[in-house]
Amino acid sequence: GALAWHECVSADILEKTLRAERGIQNPLKKTFDTHITKDIFEFLKEKTISGLATANLKEKEVYFIQVEDALNPDVILGLTCRKQGNDHKQLELKKIELYPVRHFVADISCLNKLIDLRLIVLTQKYLTQLSEEDNECIEGIVKSACLEESTKGGLHWPLGDSVRNRFKVKGSWHLNVTTIVGESWNLKFQRANRAEFKTSSGRVTNEVNVKLKKITEYLRDQRQWEEDKIMNILEDILKWVWTEL
């Protein structure tokens, strides 16, 4: 993506900002935009694939529905869906997850590079058990969704069908993803069409994400923490990203 500073940046301001990262207030406002231009997106994708001796590629199309829970206002459910049926005009629910919790975020400005980096450590929980009533409500939301690629988020609902009992649709995403599977990482090139229903806003973005599989395995399986080994894995991957992207 691209890291943007919201005022003129001098060396003195940057120094104060870095010192304040751990403090209460950051004197310099910044945002990170995950979108990269189509030309850069296609260039990086082609460069990465051609630069690998053997590339294990996976293509998939995914719909992601954000659902609010009236009984738990702080909880956002994420419904991952795929097309089903011969006509591919209806969705099938694949999994339900809670909105990820970010534990660490670091924005890295990469001078003289096409893109900047954001490093995130987050946790994700999946729901495997729901009451019969709740499950019917969620299934109803998914099955009543109408696929329409020209709309924001790729989905819309007939009047009243986006609300089922305590659940209400907050937004939708339509993702076309190409994943390059590596030994210790997955590199995802995705085109995301997102919609936020409350604000009636939406946007199409081109994004590149690297999932650090080896580090995830250590954390998920609760293996003995070996700081040096984890840092070596992280350094190797960041070095590869810096060189190739």
mmCIF file of N, CA and C in Angstrom, residues 49-141:
data_model
loop_
_atom_site.group_PDB
_atom_site.id
_atom_site.type_symbol
_atom_site.label_atom_id
_atom_site.label_comp_id
_atom_site.label_asym_id
_atom_site.label_seq_id
_atom_site.Cartn_x
_atom_site.Cartn_y
_atom_site.Cartn_z
ATOM 1 N N ILE A 49 5.576 -14.082 -10.083
ATOM 2 C CA ILE A 49 5.340 -15.406 -10.669
ATOM 3 C C ILE A 49 6.509 -15.827 -11.553
ATOM 4 N N SER A 50 6.986 -14.907 -12.386
ATOM 5 C CA SER A 50 8.084 -15.244 -13.294
ATOM 6 C C SER A 50 9.404 -15.433 -12.555
ATOM 7 N N GLY A 51 9.532 -14.833 -11.368
ATOM 8 C CA GLY A 51 10.776 -14.935 -10.615
ATOM 9 C C GLY A 51 10.908 -16.198 -9.795
ATOM 10 N N LEU A 52 9.827 -16.975 -9.699
ATOM 11 C CA LEU A 52 9.863 -18.218 -8.934
ATOM 12 C C LEU A 52 10.074 -19.401 -9.870
ATOM 13 N N ALA A 53 10.951 -20.315 -9.463
ATOM 14 C CA ALA A 53 11.225 -21.490 -10.295
ATOM 15 C C ALA A 53 9.966 -22.320 -10.488
ATOM 16 N N THR A 54 9.264 -22.557 -9.405
ATOM 17 C CA THR A 54 7.979 -23.258 -9.462
ATOM 18 C C THR A 54 6.988 -22.467 -8.624
ATOM 19 N N ALA A 55 5.886 -22.107 -9.219
ATOM 20 C CA ALA A 55 4.882 -21.308 -8.516
ATOM 21 C C ALA A 55 3.597 -22.111 -8.362
ATOM 22 N N ASN A 56 3.210 -22.355 -7.114
ATOM 23 C CA ASN A 56 1.955 -23.039 -6.820
ATOM 24 C C ASN A 56 0.865 -21.976 -6.698
ATOM 25 N N LEU A 57 0.042 -21.858 -7.742
ATOM 26 C CA LEU A 57 -0.962 -20.802 -7.791
ATOM 27 C C LEU A 57 -2.346 -21.341 -7.462
ATOM 28 N N LYS A 58 -3.110 -20.537 -6.725
ATOM 29 C CA LYS A 58 -4.500 -20.862 -6.434
ATOM 30 C C LYS A 58 -5.363 -19.637 -6.729
ATOM 31 N N GLU A 59 -6.417 -19.855 -7.505
ATOM 32 C CA GLU A 59 -7.342 -18.776 -7.843
ATOM 33 C C GLU A 59 -8.679 -19.038 -7.149
ATOM 34 N N LYS A 60 -9.266 -17.994 -6.580
ATOM 35 C CA LYS A 60 -10.585 -18.174 -5.973
ATOM 36 C C LYS A 60 -11.362 -16.864 -5.977
ATOM 37 N N GLU A 61 -12.673 -17.020 -5.978
ATOM 38 C CA GLU A 61 -13.593 -15.888 -5.895
ATOM 39 C C GLU A 61 -14.403 -16.048 -4.617
ATOM 40 N N VAL A 62 -14.380 -15.030 -3.780
ATOM 41 C CA VAL A 62 -14.998 -15.119 -2.456
ATOM 42 C C VAL A 62 -15.904 -13.913 -2.226
ATOM 43 N N TYR A 63 -17.014 -14.170 -1.555
ATOM 44 C CA TYR A 63 -17.884 -13.088 -1.076
ATOM 45 C C TYR A 63 -17.829 -13.092 0.451
ATOM 46 N N PHE A 64 -17.706 -11.899 1.014
ATOM 47 C CA PHE A 64 -17.565 -11.759 2.462
ATOM 48 C C PHE A 64 -18.635 -10.785 2.947
ATOM 49 N N ILE A 65 -19.473 -11.241 3.869
ATOM 50 C CA ILE A 65 -20.578 -10.420 4.371
ATOM 51 C C ILE A 65 -20.319 -10.075 5.836
ATOM 52 N N GLN A 66 -20.348 -8.791 6.148
ATOM 53 C CA GLN A 66 -20.204 -8.335 7.532
ATOM 54 C C GLN A 66 -21.593 -8.198 8.153
ATOM 55 N N VAL A 67 -21.760 -8.795 9.329
ATOM 56 C CA VAL A 67 -23.070 -8.815 9.983
ATOM 57 C C VAL A 67 -22.952 -8.291 11.410
ATOM 58 N N GLU A 68 -23.845 -7.372 11.764
ATOM 59 C CA GLU A 68 -23.909 -6.846 13.128
ATOM 60 C C GLU A 68 -24.860 -7.694 13.965
ATOM 61 N N ASP A 69 -24.543 -7.806 15.249
ATOM 62 C CA ASP A 69 -25.366 -8.557 16.192
ATOM 63 C C ASP A 69 -25.963 -7.565 17.187
ATOM 64 N N ALA A 70 -27.291 -7.411 17.173
ATOM 65 C CA ALA A 70 -27.950 -6.417 18.025
ATOM 66 C C ALA A 70 -27.740 -6.706 19.509
ATOM 67 N N LEU A 71 -27.564 -7.971 19.874
ATOM 68 C CA LEU A 71 -27.360 -8.320 21.281
ATOM 69 C C LEU A 71 -25.913 -8.111 21.722
ATOM 70 N N ASN A 72 -25.011 -8.015 20.754
ATOM 71 C CA ASN A 72 -23.593 -7.780 21.045
ATOM 72 C C ASN A 72 -23.073 -6.703 20.095
ATOM 73 N N PRO A 73 -23.333 -5.430 20.413
ATOM 74 C CA PRO A 73 -23.001 -4.333 19.498
ATOM 75 C C PRO A 73 -21.523 -4.254 19.123
ATOM 76 N N ASP A 74 -20.652 -4.762 19.986
ATOM 77 C CA ASP A 74 -19.215 -4.688 19.710
ATOM 78 C C ASP A 74 -18.723 -5.837 18.835
ATOM 79 N N VAL A 75 -19.609 -6.764 18.516
ATOM 80 C CA VAL A 75 -19.216 -7.950 17.756
ATOM 81 C C VAL A 75 -19.655 -7.812 16.300
ATOM 82 N N ILE A 76 -18.713 -8.030 15.388
ATOM 83 C CA ILE A 76 -19.008 -8.073 13.959
ATOM 84 C C ILE A 76 -18.692 -9.484 13.465
ATOM 85 N N LEU A 77 -19.687 -10.125 12.864
ATOM 86 C CA LEU A 77 -19.481 -11.456 12.303
ATOM 87 C C LEU A 77 -19.081 -11.332 10.836
ATOM 88 N N GLY A 78 -18.163 -12.180 10.422
ATOM 89 C CA GLY A 78 -17.752 -12.222 9.024
ATOM 90 C C GLY A 78 -18.180 -13.536 8.404
ATOM 91 N N LEU A 79 -19.006 -13.469 7.367
ATOM 92 C CA LEU A 79 -19.508 -14.667 6.700
ATOM 93 C C LEU A 79 -18.761 -14.844 5.380
ATOM 94 N N THR A 80 -17.962 -15.892 5.285
ATOM 95 C CA THR A 80 -17.246 -16.189 4.052
ATOM 96 C C THR A 80 -18.106 -17.101 3.191
ATOM 97 N N CYS A 81 -18.354 -16.688 1.949
ATOM 98 C CA CYS A 81 -19.283 -17.407 1.077
ATOM 99 C C CYS A 81 -18.661 -17.641 -0.294
ATOM 100 N N ARG A 82 -19.158 -18.671 -0.967
ATOM 101 C CA ARG A 82 -18.759 -18.968 -2.344
ATOM 102 C C ARG A 82 -20.011 -19.169 -3.185
ATOM 103 N N LYS A 83 -19.879 -18.984 -4.490
ATOM 104 C CA LYS A 83 -20.997 -19.227 -5.394
ATOM 105 C C LYS A 83 -21.340 -20.713 -5.414
ATOM 106 N N GLN A 84 -22.621 -21.013 -5.593
ATOM 107 C CA GLN A 84 -23.039 -22.405 -5.704
ATOM 108 C C GLN A 84 -24.095 -22.537 -6.796
ATOM 109 N N GLY A 85 -24.363 -23.783 -7.178
ATOM 110 C CA GLY A 85 -25.367 -24.040 -8.208
ATOM 111 C C GLY A 85 -24.798 -23.898 -9.603
ATOM 112 N N ASN A 86 -25.495 -24.465 -10.570
ATOM 113 C CA ASN A 86 -25.032 -24.414 -11.953
ATOM 114 C C ASN A 86 -25.041 -23.003 -12.521
ATOM 115 N N ASP A 87 -25.981 -22.193 -12.058
ATOM 116 C CA ASP A 87 -26.070 -20.832 -12.583
ATOM 117 C C ASP A 87 -25.228 -19.842 -11.783
ATOM 118 N N HIS A 88 -24.667 -20.302 -10.653
ATOM 119 C CA HIS A 88 -23.806 -19.464 -9.806
ATOM 120 C C HIS A 88 -24.489 -18.158 -9.402
ATOM 121 N N LYS A 89 -25.776 -18.223 -9.142
ATOM 122 C CA LYS A 89 -26.511 -17.020 -8.765
ATOM 123 C C LYS A 89 -26.889 -17.000 -7.286
ATOM 124 N N GLN A 90 -26.409 -17.989 -6.545
ATOM 125 C CA GLN A 90 -26.704 -18.043 -5.118
ATOM 126 C C GLN A 90 -25.427 -18.346 -4.350
ATOM 127 N N LEU A 91 -25.389 -17.888 -3.100
ATOM 128 C CA LEU A 91 -24.205 -18.077 -2.275
ATOM 129 C C LEU A 91 -24.378 -19.247 -1.316
ATOM 130 N N GLU A 92 -23.248 -19.851 -0.984
ATOM 131 C CA GLU A 92 -23.209 -20.908 0.024
ATOM 132 C C GLU A 92 -22.270 -20.471 1.142
ATOM 133 N N LEU A 93 -22.747 -20.562 2.375
ATOM 134 C CA LEU A 93 -21.943 -20.162 3.532
ATOM 135 C C LEU A 93 -20.857 -21.197 3.791
ATOM 136 N N LYS A 94 -19.606 -20.735 3.891
ATOM 137 C CA LYS A 94 -18.479 -21.629 4.125
ATOM 138 C C LYS A 94 -17.991 -21.587 5.571
ATOM 139 N N LYS A 95 -17.913 -20.394 6.146
ATOM 140 C CA LYS A 95 -17.461 -20.291 7.537
ATOM 141 C C LYS A 95 -17.892 -18.956 8.124
ATOM 142 N N ILE A 96 -17.955 -18.933 9.450
ATOM 143 C CA ILE A 96 -18.318 -17.723 10.194
ATOM 144 C C ILE A 96 -17.165 -17.384 11.125
ATOM 145 N N GLU A 97 -16.721 -16.156 11.081
ATOM 146 C CA GLU A 97 -15.604 -15.753 11.923
ATOM 147 C C GLU A 97 -15.916 -14.446 12.631
ATOM 148 N N LEU A 98 -15.275 -14.245 13.763
ATOM 149 C CA LEU A 98 -15.359 -12.967 14.456
ATOM 150 C C LEU A 98 -14.363 -12.004 13.830
ATOM 151 N N TYR A 99 -14.685 -10.723 13.903
ATOM 152 C CA TYR A 99 -13.797 -9.733 13.308
ATOM 153 C C TYR A 99 -12.425 -9.838 13.968
ATOM 154 N N PRO A 100 -11.340 -9.832 13.192
ATOM 155 C CA PRO A 100 -10.002 -10.032 13.767
ATOM 156 C C PRO A 100 -9.611 -8.935 14.754
ATOM 157 N N VAL A 101 -8.820 -9.328 15.738
ATOM 158 C CA VAL A 101 -8.313 -8.394 16.745
ATOM 159 C C VAL A 101 -6.847 -8.110 16.435
ATOM 160 N N ARG A 102 -6.519 -6.846 16.240
ATOM 161 C CA ARG A 102 -5.141 -6.462 15.945
ATOM 162 C C ARG A 102 -4.379 -6.217 17.247
ATOM 163 N N HIS A 103 -3.242 -6.896 17.383
ATOM 164 C CA HIS A 103 -2.419 -6.739 18.577
ATOM 165 C C HIS A 103 -1.196 -5.858 18.322
ATOM 166 N N PHE A 104 -0.836 -5.729 17.057
ATOM 167 C CA PHE A 104 0.352 -4.943 16.716
ATOM 168 C C PHE A 104 0.225 -4.473 15.274
ATOM 169 N N VAL A 105 0.521 -3.185 15.049
ATOM 170 C CA VAL A 105 0.507 -2.623 13.696
ATOM 171 C C VAL A 105 1.721 -1.712 13.544
ATOM 172 N N ALA A 106 2.501 -1.937 12.492
ATOM 173 C CA ALA A 106 3.655 -1.083 12.205
ATOM 174 C C ALA A 106 3.643 -0.717 10.728
ATOM 175 N N ASP A 107 3.635 0.576 10.435
ATOM 176 C CA ASP A 107 3.695 1.056 9.059
ATOM 177 C C ASP A 107 5.140 1.375 8.699
ATOM 178 N N ILE A 108 5.577 0.848 7.564
ATOM 179 C CA ILE A 108 6.973 0.979 7.149
ATOM 180 C C ILE A 108 7.026 1.728 5.823
ATOM 181 N N SER A 109 7.645 2.885 5.833
ATOM 182 C CA SER A 109 7.802 3.665 4.608
ATOM 183 C C SER A 109 9.039 3.174 3.864
ATOM 184 N N CYS A 110 8.833 2.669 2.646
ATOM 185 C CA CYS A 110 9.921 2.075 1.856
ATOM 186 C C CYS A 110 10.365 3.074 0.786
ATOM 187 N N LEU A 111 11.408 3.813 1.084
ATOM 188 C CA LEU A 111 11.898 4.829 0.156
ATOM 189 C C LEU A 111 12.458 4.166 -1.095
ATOM 190 N N ASN A 112 12.218 4.800 -2.228
ATOM 191 C CA ASN A 112 12.694 4.323 -3.531
ATOM 192 C C ASN A 112 12.080 2.989 -3.937
ATOM 193 N N LYS A 113 10.925 2.645 -3.330
ATOM 194 C CA LYS A 113 10.205 1.434 -3.710
ATOM 195 C C LYS A 113 8.828 1.811 -4.247
ATOM 196 N N LEU A 114 8.208 0.870 -4.958
ATOM 197 C CA LEU A 114 6.893 1.133 -5.531
ATOM 198 C C LEU A 114 5.801 1.183 -4.470
ATOM 199 N N ILE A 115 5.998 0.451 -3.377
ATOM 200 C CA ILE A 115 4.963 0.353 -2.351
ATOM 201 C C ILE A 115 5.577 0.474 -0.965
ATOM 202 N N ASP A 116 4.732 0.812 0.017
ATOM 203 C CA ASP A 116 5.113 0.781 1.425
ATOM 204 C C ASP A 116 4.558 -0.493 2.051
ATOM 205 N N LEU A 117 4.928 -0.753 3.305
ATOM 206 C CA LEU A 117 4.521 -1.988 3.972
ATOM 207 C C LEU A 117 3.784 -1.691 5.270
ATOM 208 N N ARG A 118 2.860 -2.566 5.613
ATOM 209 C CA ARG A 118 2.229 -2.556 6.933
ATOM 210 C C ARG A 118 2.371 -3.955 7.522
ATOM 211 N N LEU A 119 2.948 -4.037 8.709
ATOM 212 C CA LEU A 119 3.136 -5.310 9.402
ATOM 213 C C LEU A 119 2.102 -5.412 10.515
ATOM 214 N N ILE A 120 1.309 -6.485 10.502
ATOM 215 C CA ILE A 120 0.209 -6.642 11.461
ATOM 216 C C ILE A 120 0.288 -8.009 12.130
ATOM 217 N N VAL A 121 0.082 -8.014 13.440
ATOM 218 C CA VAL A 121 -0.114 -9.259 14.183
ATOM 219 C C VAL A 121 -1.557 -9.254 14.687
ATOM 220 N N LEU A 122 -2.335 -10.260 14.275
ATOM 221 C CA LEU A 122 -3.743 -10.298 14.674
ATOM 222 C C LEU A 122 -4.163 -11.717 15.012
ATOM 223 N N THR A 123 -5.277 -11.818 15.714
ATOM 224 C CA THR A 123 -5.859 -13.124 16.023
ATOM 225 C C THR A 123 -7.249 -13.203 15.411
ATOM 226 N N GLN A 124 -7.616 -14.414 15.028
ATOM 227 C CA GLN A 124 -8.892 -14.653 14.360
ATOM 228 C C GLN A 124 -9.584 -15.836 15.023
ATOM 229 N N LYS A 125 -10.870 -15.669 15.349
ATOM 230 C CA LYS A 125 -11.641 -16.757 15.936
ATOM 231 C C LYS A 125 -12.790 -17.124 15.000
ATOM 232 N N TYR A 126 -13.076 -18.427 14.932
ATOM 233 C CA TYR A 126 -14.154 -18.922 14.085
ATOM 234 C C TYR A 126 -15.279 -19.478 14.953
ATOM 235 N N LEU A 127 -16.510 -19.256 14.511
ATOM 236 C CA LEU A 127 -17.669 -19.791 15.219
ATOM 237 C C LEU A 127 -18.060 -21.125 14.596
ATOM 238 N N THR A 128 -18.147 -22.140 15.415
ATOM 239 C CA THR A 128 -18.499 -23.473 14.921
ATOM 240 C C THR A 128 -19.840 -23.949 15.462
ATOM 241 N N GLN A 129 -20.346 -23.287 16.507
ATOM 242 C CA GLN A 129 -21.616 -23.702 17.096
ATOM 243 C C GLN A 129 -22.528 -22.493 17.270
ATOM 244 N N LEU A 130 -23.720 -22.588 16.696
ATOM 245 C CA LEU A 130 -24.746 -21.562 16.840
ATOM 246 C C LEU A 130 -26.067 -22.246 17.166
ATOM 247 N N SER A 131 -26.952 -21.501 17.803
ATOM 248 C CA SER A 131 -28.278 -22.058 18.047
ATOM 249 C C SER A 131 -28.984 -22.249 16.706
ATOM 250 N N GLU A 132 -29.972 -23.109 16.692
ATOM 251 C CA GLU A 132 -30.690 -23.381 15.445
ATOM 252 C C GLU A 132 -31.342 -22.115 14.895
ATOM 253 N N GLU A 133 -31.882 -21.291 15.795
ATOM 254 C CA GLU A 133 -32.535 -20.051 15.366
ATOM 255 C C GLU A 133 -31.530 -19.080 14.754
ATOM 256 N N ASP A 134 -30.376 -18.905 15.422
ATOM 257 C CA ASP A 134 -29.355 -17.993 14.904
ATOM 258 C C ASP A 134 -28.811 -18.487 13.572
ATOM 259 N N ASN A 135 -28.618 -19.791 13.472
ATOM 260 C CA ASN A 135 -28.099 -20.360 12.234
ATOM 261 C C ASN A 135 -29.074 -20.137 11.074
ATOM 262 N N GLU A 136 -30.370 -20.271 11.341
ATOM 263 C CA GLU A 136 -31.381 -20.040 10.307
ATOM 264 C C GLU A 136 -31.383 -18.583 9.853
ATOM 265 N N CYS A 137 -31.198 -17.662 10.794
ATOM 266 C CA CYS A 137 -31.165 -16.238 10.451
ATOM 267 C C CYS A 137 -29.971 -15.921 9.549
ATOM 268 N N ILE A 138 -28.816 -16.442 9.917
ATOM 269 C CA ILE A 138 -27.610 -16.178 9.136
ATOM 270 C C ILE A 138 -27.705 -16.833 7.761
ATOM 271 N N GLU A 139 -28.201 -18.066 7.719
ATOM 272 C CA GLU A 139 -28.381 -18.742 6.431
ATOM 273 C C GLU A 139 -29.372 -17.969 5.559
ATOM 274 N N GLY A 140 -30.396 -17.387 6.199
ATOM 275 C CA GLY A 140 -31.380 -16.605 5.453
ATOM 276 C C GLY A 140 -30.766 -15.370 4.814
ATOM 277 N N ILE A 141 -29.873 -14.714 5.547
ATOM 278 C CA ILE A 141 -29.181 -13.542 5.003
ATOM 279 C C ILE A 141 -28.339 -13.933 3.794
#
